[in-house]
């Protein structure tokens, strides 16, 4: 084991054993014989990047616990130490605020709302390959960020619904979402078109949408965005396996606000509606296969977006989780 980090076991981890045996997620804490200070942590990340990369490839997610990461700026330093390129948040649905550097608030929707399982920005062609989350203020109660291995979901769905999965692979999905002009923090998908496309100019918004492969239909008080058909199943080349890379369950069960009816939010790429019973079964599979580790202040969670879907449970304030997206 590498000298600066100690791999530990905590409650809620899942044990997987197929070709290799591993715990999901990996949990790293400071080696008792080394330091937990922020400079030591960031130096260790830089020095032991190959080890961390191989661990992430093996397990899909790493939780760093027990290091002195206290503020948004500290978290930004940790993200920078990994050296991944930043991904601008263009085309995503969640209302977010830039805090410092590459750090944003996580989805700012109200505490009583759950956010369903999704791969980050799976509904647009340019999505992050890595995500970081940081617990600045731990939740009063609840508020976990459940995670689940995507290939496991794919395998279980294919076993149970081979025809449905075949149709998904053949046709992909179309996502439809109506955006207001300004952000609506009461909605989990409340990002307005101005902040979605980072402009106040409709023609610039249309150009940026087209670059994402998205069509816009302007309405009196907002815009309807149509994305797709885009793949619902992807092939993870680094791990040689198919993954459940879509926002189908999230859109169908969670894209609900004053402007949007979730049942109309997603359909097969050929325009056919999705079968409600299968979607709700998929939601059950996601819940069954997932795990949720309660946040502790200072936790940093690194997720490989090619391997893992994430969600958010409802919570009692306070809670402040920050995020950073990487190409």
PDB file of C-alpha atoms in Angstrom:
ATOM      1  CA  UNK A   1       0.000   0.000   0.000  1.00  0.00           C
ATOM      2  CA  UNK A   2       1.199   3.476  -0.833  1.00  0.00           C
ATOM      3  CA  UNK A   3       2.875   5.344   2.015  1.00  0.00           C
ATOM      4  CA  UNK A   4       0.733   8.512   2.355  1.00  0.00           C
ATOM      5  CA  UNK A   5      -2.660   6.802   2.112  1.00  0.00           C
ATOM      6  CA  UNK A   6      -4.171   3.991   4.117  1.00  0.00           C
ATOM      7  CA  UNK A   7      -7.041   2.021   2.581  1.00  0.00           C
ATOM      8  CA  UNK A   8      -9.660   1.547   5.296  1.00  0.00           C
ATOM      9  CA  UNK A   9     -12.988  -0.278   5.589  1.00  0.00           C
ATOM     10  CA  UNK A  10     -16.107   1.522   6.786  1.00  0.00           C
ATOM     11  CA  UNK A  11     -19.775   0.659   7.137  1.00  0.00           C
ATOM     12  CA  UNK A  12     -21.946   0.688   3.968  1.00  0.00           C
ATOM     13  CA  UNK A  13     -19.186  -0.325   1.496  1.00  0.00           C
ATOM     14  CA  UNK A  14     -20.058  -3.153  -0.917  1.00  0.00           C
ATOM     15  CA  UNK A  15     -17.754  -6.048  -1.658  1.00  0.00           C
ATOM     16  CA  UNK A  16     -17.462  -7.172  -5.289  1.00  0.00           C
ATOM     17  CA  UNK A  17     -15.548 -10.184  -6.535  1.00  0.00           C
ATOM     18  CA  UNK A  18     -15.455 -11.237 -10.162  1.00  0.00           C
ATOM     19  CA  UNK A  19     -12.121 -11.188 -11.997  1.00  0.00           C
ATOM     20  CA  UNK A  20     -10.777  -8.965  -9.197  1.00  0.00           C
ATOM     21  CA  UNK A  21     -11.992  -8.450  -5.664  1.00  0.00           C
ATOM     22  CA  UNK A  22     -12.584  -4.915  -4.409  1.00  0.00           C
ATOM     23  CA  UNK A  23     -14.571  -2.735  -2.028  1.00  0.00           C
ATOM     24  CA  UNK A  24     -16.852  -0.054  -3.489  1.00  0.00           C
ATOM     25  CA  UNK A  25     -16.057   2.715  -2.987  1.00  0.00           C
ATOM     26  CA  UNK A  26     -12.396   2.688  -1.976  1.00  0.00           C
ATOM     27  CA  UNK A  27     -11.881   4.694   1.206  1.00  0.00           C
ATOM     28  CA  UNK A  28      -8.498   6.335   1.777  1.00  0.00           C
ATOM     29  CA  UNK A  29      -7.441   8.068   4.958  1.00  0.00           C
ATOM     30  CA  UNK A  30      -4.070   9.462   6.051  1.00  0.00           C
ATOM     31  CA  UNK A  31      -1.488   6.845   6.913  1.00  0.00           C
ATOM     32  CA  UNK A  32      -1.069   6.973  10.723  1.00  0.00           C
ATOM     33  CA  UNK A  33       2.678   7.579  10.226  1.00  0.00           C
ATOM     34  CA  UNK A  34       2.172  10.506   7.852  1.00  0.00           C
ATOM     35  CA  UNK A  35       0.345  13.831   8.007  1.00  0.00           C
ATOM     36  CA  UNK A  36      -3.269  14.831   7.334  1.00  0.00           C
ATOM     37  CA  UNK A  37      -2.504  18.502   6.514  1.00  0.00           C
ATOM     38  CA  UNK A  38      -3.769  19.980   3.251  1.00  0.00           C
ATOM     39  CA  UNK A  39      -0.270  20.617   1.760  1.00  0.00           C
ATOM     40  CA  UNK A  40       0.765  17.041   2.525  1.00  0.00           C
ATOM     41  CA  UNK A  41      -2.512  15.747   1.018  1.00  0.00           C
ATOM     42  CA  UNK A  42      -2.125  17.723  -2.232  1.00  0.00           C
ATOM     43  CA  UNK A  43       1.579  16.800  -2.529  1.00  0.00           C
ATOM     44  CA  UNK A  44       0.679  13.135  -1.993  1.00  0.00           C
ATOM     45  CA  UNK A  45      -1.973  13.298  -4.729  1.00  0.00           C
ATOM     46  CA  UNK A  46       0.590  14.678  -7.184  1.00  0.00           C
ATOM     47  CA  UNK A  47       3.289  12.161  -6.143  1.00  0.00           C
ATOM     48  CA  UNK A  48       0.949   9.154  -6.134  1.00  0.00           C
ATOM     49  CA  UNK A  49      -1.301   9.992  -9.080  1.00  0.00           C
ATOM     50  CA  UNK A  50      -0.602   6.669 -10.918  1.00  0.00           C
ATOM     51  CA  UNK A  51      -1.668   4.718  -7.812  1.00  0.00           C
ATOM     52  CA  UNK A  52      -4.850   6.816  -7.450  1.00  0.00           C
ATOM     53  CA  UNK A  53      -5.650   6.487 -11.182  1.00  0.00           C
ATOM     54  CA  UNK A  54      -5.332   2.691 -11.045  1.00  0.00           C
ATOM     55  CA  UNK A  55      -7.465   2.522  -7.886  1.00  0.00           C
ATOM     56  CA  UNK A  56     -10.184   4.636  -9.523  1.00  0.00           C
ATOM     57  CA  UNK A  57     -10.067   2.425 -12.626  1.00  0.00           C
ATOM     58  CA  UNK A  58     -10.515  -0.652 -10.446  1.00  0.00           C
ATOM     59  CA  UNK A  59     -13.264   0.576  -8.099  1.00  0.00           C
ATOM     60  CA  UNK A  60     -14.987   3.529  -9.851  1.00  0.00           C
ATOM     61  CA  UNK A  61     -15.052   5.806  -6.774  1.00  0.00           C
ATOM     62  CA  UNK A  62     -12.676   6.918  -4.014  1.00  0.00           C
ATOM     63  CA  UNK A  63     -13.713   8.560  -0.739  1.00  0.00           C
ATOM     64  CA  UNK A  64     -10.920  10.554   0.944  1.00  0.00           C
ATOM     65  CA  UNK A  65     -11.719  10.854   4.659  1.00  0.00           C
ATOM     66  CA  UNK A  66      -9.770  12.368   7.550  1.00  0.00           C
ATOM     67  CA  UNK A  67      -7.720  14.947   5.632  1.00  0.00           C
ATOM     68  CA  UNK A  68      -7.668  18.651   6.577  1.00  0.00           C
ATOM     69  CA  UNK A  69      -9.957  19.950   3.836  1.00  0.00           C
ATOM     70  CA  UNK A  70     -12.089  22.655   5.421  1.00  0.00           C
ATOM     71  CA  UNK A  71     -13.058  25.293   2.879  1.00  0.00           C
ATOM     72  CA  UNK A  72     -14.065  25.665  -0.765  1.00  0.00           C
ATOM     73  CA  UNK A  73     -10.575  26.963  -1.509  1.00  0.00           C
ATOM     74  CA  UNK A  74      -9.007  23.882   0.148  1.00  0.00           C
ATOM     75  CA  UNK A  75     -11.250  21.697  -2.002  1.00  0.00           C
ATOM     76  CA  UNK A  76     -10.231  23.648  -5.122  1.00  0.00           C
ATOM     77  CA  UNK A  77      -6.568  22.945  -4.240  1.00  0.00           C
ATOM     78  CA  UNK A  78      -7.341  19.212  -3.976  1.00  0.00           C
ATOM     79  CA  UNK A  79      -9.077  19.191  -7.380  1.00  0.00           C
ATOM     80  CA  UNK A  80      -6.191  21.130  -8.947  1.00  0.00           C
ATOM     81  CA  UNK A  81      -3.668  18.630  -7.536  1.00  0.00           C
ATOM     82  CA  UNK A  82      -5.216  15.848  -9.638  1.00  0.00           C
ATOM     83  CA  UNK A  83      -4.467  17.796 -12.815  1.00  0.00           C
ATOM     84  CA  UNK A  84      -7.693  16.897 -14.657  1.00  0.00           C
ATOM     85  CA  UNK A  85      -8.925  19.498 -17.143  1.00  0.00           C
ATOM     86  CA  UNK A  86     -11.981  21.507 -16.060  1.00  0.00           C
ATOM     87  CA  UNK A  87     -15.311  20.965 -17.839  1.00  0.00           C
ATOM     88  CA  UNK A  88     -17.467  24.099 -18.228  1.00  0.00           C
ATOM     89  CA  UNK A  89     -21.034  23.429 -17.012  1.00  0.00           C
ATOM     90  CA  UNK A  90     -22.831  24.066 -20.326  1.00  0.00           C
ATOM     91  CA  UNK A  91     -26.072  22.196 -20.984  1.00  0.00           C
ATOM     92  CA  UNK A  92     -26.549  20.747 -17.491  1.00  0.00           C
ATOM     93  CA  UNK A  93     -29.928  20.992 -15.770  1.00  0.00           C
ATOM     94  CA  UNK A  94     -29.124  21.726 -12.124  1.00  0.00           C
ATOM     95  CA  UNK A  95     -29.127  25.201 -10.604  1.00  0.00           C
ATOM     96  CA  UNK A  96     -25.534  25.797  -9.375  1.00  0.00           C
ATOM     97  CA  UNK A  97     -23.410  28.714  -8.218  1.00  0.00           C
ATOM     98  CA  UNK A  98     -19.676  29.153  -8.811  1.00  0.00           C
ATOM     99  CA  UNK A  99     -17.988  29.417  -5.389  1.00  0.00           C
ATOM    100  CA  UNK A 100     -14.265  29.684  -6.110  1.00  0.00           C
ATOM    101  CA  UNK A 101     -12.018  28.579  -8.972  1.00  0.00           C
ATOM    102  CA  UNK A 102     -13.329  25.279 -10.329  1.00  0.00           C
ATOM    103  CA  UNK A 103     -15.734  24.728  -7.435  1.00  0.00           C
ATOM    104  CA  UNK A 104     -19.539  25.001  -7.662  1.00  0.00           C
ATOM    105  CA  UNK A 105     -22.392  24.281  -5.314  1.00  0.00           C
ATOM    106  CA  UNK A 106     -23.939  20.869  -5.923  1.00  0.00           C
ATOM    107  CA  UNK A 107     -27.596  20.913  -7.085  1.00  0.00           C
ATOM    108  CA  UNK A 108     -29.318  23.659  -5.069  1.00  0.00           C
ATOM    109  CA  UNK A 109     -32.842  22.226  -5.206  1.00  0.00           C
ATOM    110  CA  UNK A 110     -34.835  22.212  -1.922  1.00  0.00           C
ATOM    111  CA  UNK A 111     -33.861  19.803   0.893  1.00  0.00           C
ATOM    112  CA  UNK A 112     -37.121  17.827   0.778  1.00  0.00           C
ATOM    113  CA  UNK A 113     -36.511  16.807  -2.848  1.00  0.00           C
ATOM    114  CA  UNK A 114     -34.638  13.648  -3.782  1.00  0.00           C
ATOM    115  CA  UNK A 115     -32.455  13.746  -6.882  1.00  0.00           C
ATOM    116  CA  UNK A 116     -32.739  10.418  -8.753  1.00  0.00           C
ATOM    117  CA  UNK A 117     -29.786   8.341  -9.996  1.00  0.00           C
ATOM    118  CA  UNK A 118     -27.989   9.705 -13.044  1.00  0.00           C
ATOM    119  CA  UNK A 119     -24.645   9.877 -14.761  1.00  0.00           C
ATOM    120  CA  UNK A 120     -23.630  13.543 -14.683  1.00  0.00           C
ATOM    121  CA  UNK A 121     -24.841  15.292 -17.873  1.00  0.00           C
ATOM    122  CA  UNK A 122     -25.662  11.987 -19.607  1.00  0.00           C
ATOM    123  CA  UNK A 123     -28.309  13.897 -21.583  1.00  0.00           C
ATOM    124  CA  UNK A 124     -25.688  15.942 -23.495  1.00  0.00           C
ATOM    125  CA  UNK A 125     -22.776  14.773 -25.681  1.00  0.00           C
ATOM    126  CA  UNK A 126     -20.086  16.606 -23.681  1.00  0.00           C
ATOM    127  CA  UNK A 127     -20.148  15.234 -20.153  1.00  0.00           C
ATOM    128  CA  UNK A 128     -17.499  15.085 -17.419  1.00  0.00           C
ATOM    129  CA  UNK A 129     -15.390  11.954 -17.058  1.00  0.00           C
ATOM    130  CA  UNK A 130     -14.684  12.680 -13.373  1.00  0.00           C
ATOM    131  CA  UNK A 131     -16.676  14.403 -10.602  1.00  0.00           C
ATOM    132  CA  UNK A 132     -15.534  15.585  -7.212  1.00  0.00           C
ATOM    133  CA  UNK A 133     -17.857  16.221  -4.262  1.00  0.00           C
ATOM    134  CA  UNK A 134     -16.793  17.849  -0.989  1.00  0.00           C
ATOM    135  CA  UNK A 135     -18.672  18.028   2.306  1.00  0.00           C
ATOM    136  CA  UNK A 136     -18.158  21.527   3.687  1.00  0.00           C
ATOM    137  CA  UNK A 137     -21.096  21.328   6.132  1.00  0.00           C
ATOM    138  CA  UNK A 138     -22.361  17.875   7.024  1.00  0.00           C
ATOM    139  CA  UNK A 139     -26.135  17.337   6.856  1.00  0.00           C
ATOM    140  CA  UNK A 140     -28.344  17.641   9.933  1.00  0.00           C
ATOM    141  CA  UNK A 141     -29.688  14.248   8.837  1.00  0.00           C
ATOM    142  CA  UNK A 142     -30.042  12.421   5.517  1.00  0.00           C
ATOM    143  CA  UNK A 143     -28.543  14.128   2.474  1.00  0.00           C
ATOM    144  CA  UNK A 144     -26.306  11.232   1.447  1.00  0.00           C
ATOM    145  CA  UNK A 145     -25.058  10.962  -2.144  1.00  0.00           C
ATOM    146  CA  UNK A 146     -25.894   7.320  -3.018  1.00  0.00           C
ATOM    147  CA  UNK A 147     -23.704   5.701  -5.686  1.00  0.00           C
ATOM    148  CA  UNK A 148     -24.117   2.599  -7.853  1.00  0.00           C
ATOM    149  CA  UNK A 149     -21.933   0.791 -10.402  1.00  0.00           C
ATOM    150  CA  UNK A 150     -23.333   1.352 -13.872  1.00  0.00           C
ATOM    151  CA  UNK A 151     -22.297  -1.944 -15.480  1.00  0.00           C
ATOM    152  CA  UNK A 152     -24.087  -3.854 -12.702  1.00  0.00           C
ATOM    153  CA  UNK A 153     -27.317  -1.965 -13.511  1.00  0.00           C
ATOM    154  CA  UNK A 154     -26.858  -2.699 -17.236  1.00  0.00           C
ATOM    155  CA  UNK A 155     -26.319  -6.419 -16.588  1.00  0.00           C
ATOM    156  CA  UNK A 156     -29.371  -6.718 -14.333  1.00  0.00           C
ATOM    157  CA  UNK A 157     -31.609  -4.805 -16.760  1.00  0.00           C
ATOM    158  CA  UNK A 158     -30.408  -6.872 -19.726  1.00  0.00           C
ATOM    159  CA  UNK A 159     -31.092 -10.072 -17.826  1.00  0.00           C
ATOM    160  CA  UNK A 160     -34.605  -8.985 -16.824  1.00  0.00           C
ATOM    161  CA  UNK A 161     -35.676  -6.973 -19.911  1.00  0.00           C
ATOM    162  CA  UNK A 162     -33.577  -8.082 -22.902  1.00  0.00           C
ATOM    163  CA  UNK A 163     -36.007  -6.685 -25.513  1.00  0.00           C
ATOM    164  CA  UNK A 164     -36.262  -3.293 -23.810  1.00  0.00           C
ATOM    165  CA  UNK A 165     -32.472  -3.023 -23.498  1.00  0.00           C
ATOM    166  CA  UNK A 166     -32.037  -4.061 -27.147  1.00  0.00           C
ATOM    167  CA  UNK A 167     -34.433  -1.286 -28.211  1.00  0.00           C
ATOM    168  CA  UNK A 168     -32.545   1.219 -26.039  1.00  0.00           C
ATOM    169  CA  UNK A 169     -29.252   0.155 -27.640  1.00  0.00           C
ATOM    170  CA  UNK A 170     -30.749   0.432 -31.113  1.00  0.00           C
ATOM    171  CA  UNK A 171     -32.659   3.734 -30.823  1.00  0.00           C
ATOM    172  CA  UNK A 172     -31.198   5.624 -27.861  1.00  0.00           C
ATOM    173  CA  UNK A 173     -33.262   8.284 -26.086  1.00  0.00           C
ATOM    174  CA  UNK A 174     -34.682  11.745 -26.749  1.00  0.00           C
ATOM    175  CA  UNK A 175     -34.770  14.174 -23.809  1.00  0.00           C
ATOM    176  CA  UNK A 176     -37.128  17.180 -23.769  1.00  0.00           C
ATOM    177  CA  UNK A 177     -36.980  19.932 -21.159  1.00  0.00           C
ATOM    178  CA  UNK A 178     -38.636  23.375 -20.929  1.00  0.00           C
ATOM    179  CA  UNK A 179     -36.369  26.078 -19.473  1.00  0.00           C
ATOM    180  CA  UNK A 180     -37.465  29.398 -18.038  1.00  0.00           C
ATOM    181  CA  UNK A 181     -35.442  32.535 -18.704  1.00  0.00           C
ATOM    182  CA  UNK A 182     -33.919  32.750 -15.211  1.00  0.00           C
ATOM    183  CA  UNK A 183     -32.873  30.062 -12.709  1.00  0.00           C
ATOM    184  CA  UNK A 184     -35.628  28.575 -10.539  1.00  0.00           C
ATOM    185  CA  UNK A 185     -33.987  27.341  -7.303  1.00  0.00           C
ATOM    186  CA  UNK A 186     -37.235  25.613  -6.243  1.00  0.00           C
ATOM    187  CA  UNK A 187     -36.722  23.030  -9.022  1.00  0.00           C
ATOM    188  CA  UNK A 188     -34.064  20.284  -9.294  1.00  0.00           C
ATOM    189  CA  UNK A 189     -33.945  21.034 -13.045  1.00  0.00           C
ATOM    190  CA  UNK A 190     -34.502  24.761 -12.597  1.00  0.00           C
ATOM    191  CA  UNK A 191     -31.557  26.111 -14.543  1.00  0.00           C
ATOM    192  CA  UNK A 192     -32.807  28.896 -16.866  1.00  0.00           C
ATOM    193  CA  UNK A 193     -31.689  29.114 -20.486  1.00  0.00           C
ATOM    194  CA  UNK A 194     -29.427  32.112 -19.814  1.00  0.00           C
ATOM    195  CA  UNK A 195     -27.246  30.230 -17.334  1.00  0.00           C
ATOM    196  CA  UNK A 196     -27.584  26.911 -19.210  1.00  0.00           C
ATOM    197  CA  UNK A 197     -25.994  28.459 -22.309  1.00  0.00           C
ATOM    198  CA  UNK A 198     -24.014  31.183 -20.471  1.00  0.00           C
ATOM    199  CA  UNK A 199     -25.515  34.045 -22.530  1.00  0.00           C
ATOM    200  CA  UNK A 200     -28.427  36.524 -22.629  1.00  0.00           C
ATOM    201  CA  UNK A 201     -28.558  36.384 -26.429  1.00  0.00           C
ATOM    202  CA  UNK A 202     -31.050  33.950 -27.996  1.00  0.00           C
ATOM    203  CA  UNK A 203     -29.011  33.535 -31.186  1.00  0.00           C
ATOM    204  CA  UNK A 204     -25.849  32.695 -29.196  1.00  0.00           C
ATOM    205  CA  UNK A 205     -27.922  30.251 -27.098  1.00  0.00           C
ATOM    206  CA  UNK A 206     -29.162  28.598 -30.303  1.00  0.00           C
ATOM    207  CA  UNK A 207     -25.574  28.275 -31.606  1.00  0.00           C
ATOM    208  CA  UNK A 208     -24.379  26.735 -28.339  1.00  0.00           C
ATOM    209  CA  UNK A 209     -27.355  24.376 -28.276  1.00  0.00           C
ATOM    210  CA  UNK A 210     -26.647  23.294 -31.867  1.00  0.00           C
ATOM    211  CA  UNK A 211     -23.048  22.546 -30.884  1.00  0.00           C
ATOM    212  CA  UNK A 212     -24.419  20.144 -28.258  1.00  0.00           C
ATOM    213  CA  UNK A 213     -26.726  18.590 -30.860  1.00  0.00           C
ATOM    214  CA  UNK A 214     -29.742  20.203 -29.197  1.00  0.00           C
ATOM    215  CA  UNK A 215     -32.747  21.826 -30.930  1.00  0.00           C
ATOM    216  CA  UNK A 216     -34.447  24.859 -29.381  1.00  0.00           C
ATOM    217  CA  UNK A 217     -38.106  25.881 -29.744  1.00  0.00           C
ATOM    218  CA  UNK A 218     -38.651  29.365 -28.298  1.00  0.00           C
ATOM    219  CA  UNK A 219     -41.762  29.874 -26.171  1.00  0.00           C
ATOM    220  CA  UNK A 220     -43.321  33.058 -24.791  1.00  0.00           C
ATOM    221  CA  UNK A 221     -41.632  32.711 -21.413  1.00  0.00           C
ATOM    222  CA  UNK A 222     -38.766  30.322 -22.086  1.00  0.00           C
ATOM    223  CA  UNK A 223     -37.543  27.636 -24.450  1.00  0.00           C
ATOM    224  CA  UNK A 224     -38.142  23.947 -25.124  1.00  0.00           C
ATOM    225  CA  UNK A 225     -34.906  21.979 -25.572  1.00  0.00           C
ATOM    226  CA  UNK A 226     -34.894  18.716 -27.510  1.00  0.00           C
ATOM    227  CA  UNK A 227     -31.802  16.546 -27.273  1.00  0.00           C
ATOM    228  CA  UNK A 228     -31.269  13.375 -29.219  1.00  0.00           C
ATOM    229  CA  UNK A 229     -31.600  10.713 -30.147  1.00  0.00           C
ATOM    230  CA  UNK A 230     -28.440  10.045 -28.117  1.00  0.00           C
ATOM    231  CA  UNK A 231     -27.123   6.687 -26.855  1.00  0.00           C
ATOM    232  CA  UNK A 232     -28.596   5.263 -23.655  1.00  0.00           C
ATOM    233  CA  UNK A 233     -25.975   2.517 -23.351  1.00  0.00           C
ATOM    234  CA  UNK A 234     -22.286   3.269 -23.775  1.00  0.00           C
ATOM    235  CA  UNK A 235     -19.188   1.117 -23.960  1.00  0.00           C
ATOM    236  CA  UNK A 236     -16.558   1.863 -21.329  1.00  0.00           C
ATOM    237  CA  UNK A 237     -13.356   1.125 -23.286  1.00  0.00           C
ATOM    238  CA  UNK A 238     -11.076   1.477 -20.265  1.00  0.00           C
ATOM    239  CA  UNK A 239     -12.899  -1.375 -18.474  1.00  0.00           C
ATOM    240  CA  UNK A 240     -14.253  -3.275 -21.524  1.00  0.00           C
ATOM    241  CA  UNK A 241     -17.886  -3.298 -20.467  1.00  0.00           C
ATOM    242  CA  UNK A 242     -21.259  -1.784 -21.312  1.00  0.00           C
ATOM    243  CA  UNK A 243     -22.712   0.811 -18.964  1.00  0.00           C
ATOM    244  CA  UNK A 244     -26.186   2.174 -18.187  1.00  0.00           C
ATOM    245  CA  UNK A 245     -25.199   5.668 -19.303  1.00  0.00           C
ATOM    246  CA  UNK A 246     -28.432   7.644 -19.377  1.00  0.00           C
ATOM    247  CA  UNK A 247     -30.714   9.939 -17.405  1.00  0.00           C
ATOM    248  CA  UNK A 248     -33.822   7.896 -18.202  1.00  0.00           C
ATOM    249  CA  UNK A 249     -34.976   7.182 -14.636  1.00  0.00           C
ATOM    250  CA  UNK A 250     -33.961  10.655 -13.442  1.00  0.00           C
ATOM    251  CA  UNK A 251     -35.894  12.369 -16.247  1.00  0.00           C
ATOM    252  CA  UNK A 252     -38.950  10.100 -16.095  1.00  0.00           C
ATOM    253  CA  UNK A 253     -39.326  10.279 -12.317  1.00  0.00           C
ATOM    254  CA  UNK A 254     -37.670  13.567 -11.396  1.00  0.00           C
ATOM    255  CA  UNK A 255     -37.809  16.197 -14.156  1.00  0.00           C
ATOM    256  CA  UNK A 256     -40.907  17.726 -12.652  1.00  0.00           C
ATOM    257  CA  UNK A 257     -41.627  21.385 -12.021  1.00  0.00           C
ATOM    258  CA  UNK A 258     -44.062  24.126 -13.102  1.00  0.00           C
ATOM    259  CA  UNK A 259     -42.826  23.847 -16.714  1.00  0.00           C
ATOM    260  CA  UNK A 260     -42.132  20.125 -17.077  1.00  0.00           C
ATOM    261  CA  UNK A 261     -44.110  16.872 -17.005  1.00  0.00           C
ATOM    262  CA  UNK A 262     -41.557  14.092 -16.364  1.00  0.00           C
ATOM    263  CA  UNK A 263     -43.432  11.496 -18.435  1.00  0.00           C
ATOM    264  CA  UNK A 264     -42.924  13.708 -21.514  1.00  0.00           C
ATOM    265  CA  UNK A 265     -39.282  14.414 -20.623  1.00  0.00           C
ATOM    266  CA  UNK A 266     -37.795  11.257 -22.134  1.00  0.00           C
ATOM    267  CA  UNK A 267     -38.779   8.756 -24.843  1.00  0.00           C
ATOM    268  CA  UNK A 268     -37.190   6.219 -27.162  1.00  0.00           C
ATOM    269  CA  UNK A 269     -35.130   7.686 -29.998  1.00  0.00           C
ATOM    270  CA  UNK A 270     -37.820   6.601 -32.489  1.00  0.00           C
ATOM    271  CA  UNK A 271     -40.381   8.743 -30.617  1.00  0.00           C
ATOM    272  CA  UNK A 272     -42.149   5.841 -28.890  1.00  0.00           C
ATOM    273  CA  UNK A 273     -43.088   6.318 -25.208  1.00  0.00           C
ATOM    274  CA  UNK A 274     -41.177   4.388 -22.557  1.00  0.00           C
ATOM    275  CA  UNK A 275     -42.922   1.628 -20.583  1.00  0.00           C
ATOM    276  CA  UNK A 276     -43.647   2.998 -17.116  1.00  0.00           C
ATOM    277  CA  UNK A 277     -43.457  -0.370 -15.331  1.00  0.00           C
ATOM    278  CA  UNK A 278     -39.936  -1.085 -16.632  1.00  0.00           C
ATOM    279  CA  UNK A 279     -38.703   2.365 -15.606  1.00  0.00           C
ATOM    280  CA  UNK A 280     -40.000   1.882 -12.084  1.00  0.00           C
ATOM    281  CA  UNK A 281     -38.384  -1.567 -11.985  1.00  0.00           C
ATOM    282  CA  UNK A 282     -35.110   0.001 -13.090  1.00  0.00           C
ATOM    283  CA  UNK A 283     -35.444   2.477 -10.227  1.00  0.00           C
ATOM    284  CA  UNK A 284     -35.778  -0.476  -7.830  1.00  0.00           C
ATOM    285  CA  UNK A 285     -32.666  -2.129  -9.273  1.00  0.00           C
ATOM    286  CA  UNK A 286     -30.732   1.122  -8.845  1.00  0.00           C
ATOM    287  CA  UNK A 287     -31.837   1.339  -5.210  1.00  0.00           C
ATOM    288  CA  UNK A 288     -31.024  -2.340  -4.534  1.00  0.00           C
ATOM    289  CA  UNK A 289     -27.521  -2.133  -5.984  1.00  0.00           C
ATOM    290  CA  UNK A 290     -26.616   1.258  -4.518  1.00  0.00           C
ATOM    291  CA  UNK A 291     -25.011   2.268  -1.250  1.00  0.00           C
ATOM    292  CA  UNK A 292     -25.031   5.528   0.683  1.00  0.00           C
ATOM    293  CA  UNK A 293     -22.256   6.595   3.041  1.00  0.00           C
ATOM    294  CA  UNK A 294     -23.268   9.406   5.426  1.00  0.00           C
ATOM    295  CA  UNK A 295     -21.229  12.559   4.777  1.00  0.00           C
ATOM    296  CA  UNK A 296     -18.655  13.750   7.296  1.00  0.00           C
ATOM    297  CA  UNK A 297     -17.204  17.253   7.216  1.00  0.00           C
ATOM    298  CA  UNK A 298     -14.044  17.314   5.090  1.00  0.00           C
ATOM    299  CA  UNK A 299     -14.958  14.245   2.984  1.00  0.00           C
ATOM    300  CA  UNK A 300     -13.868  14.405  -0.667  1.00  0.00           C
ATOM    301  CA  UNK A 301     -15.531  11.895  -3.009  1.00  0.00           C
ATOM    302  CA  UNK A 302     -14.012  11.286  -6.448  1.00  0.00           C
ATOM    303  CA  UNK A 303     -16.362   9.549  -8.888  1.00  0.00           C
ATOM    304  CA  UNK A 304     -15.531   8.150 -12.311  1.00  0.00           C
ATOM    305  CA  UNK A 305     -18.589   9.257 -14.310  1.00  0.00           C
ATOM    306  CA  UNK A 306     -17.950   6.393 -16.783  1.00  0.00           C
ATOM    307  CA  UNK A 307     -18.418   3.827 -14.017  1.00  0.00           C
ATOM    308  CA  UNK A 308     -20.834   5.209 -11.428  1.00  0.00           C
ATOM    309  CA  UNK A 309     -24.287   6.828 -11.225  1.00  0.00           C
ATOM    310  CA  UNK A 310     -25.069   9.090  -8.263  1.00  0.00           C
ATOM    311  CA  UNK A 311     -28.164  10.526  -6.582  1.00  0.00           C
ATOM    312  CA  UNK A 312     -29.077  12.730  -3.598  1.00  0.00           C
ATOM    313  CA  UNK A 313     -31.317  11.854  -0.677  1.00  0.00           C
ATOM    314  CA  UNK A 314     -33.543  14.430   0.963  1.00  0.00           C
ATOM    315  CA  UNK A 315     -32.140  16.008   4.115  1.00  0.00           C
ATOM    316  CA  UNK A 316     -32.630  18.253   7.102  1.00  0.00           C
ATOM    317  CA  UNK A 317     -30.433  21.360   6.893  1.00  0.00           C
ATOM    318  CA  UNK A 318     -27.773  22.420   7.283  1.00  0.00           C
ATOM    319  CA  UNK A 319     -25.914  20.755   4.408  1.00  0.00           C
ATOM    320  CA  UNK A 320     -23.388  22.175   1.998  1.00  0.00           C
ATOM    321  CA  UNK A 321     -21.860  19.896  -0.606  1.00  0.00           C
ATOM    322  CA  UNK A 322     -19.604  21.436  -3.253  1.00  0.00           C
ATOM    323  CA  UNK A 323     -18.742  19.917  -6.628  1.00  0.00           C
ATOM    324  CA  UNK A 324     -16.231  20.142  -9.438  1.00  0.00           C
ATOM    325  CA  UNK A 325     -16.532  18.638 -12.935  1.00  0.00           C
ATOM    326  CA  UNK A 326     -13.567  17.462 -15.010  1.00  0.00           C
ATOM    327  CA  UNK A 327     -13.236  16.547 -18.684  1.00  0.00           C
TER     328      UNK A 327
END
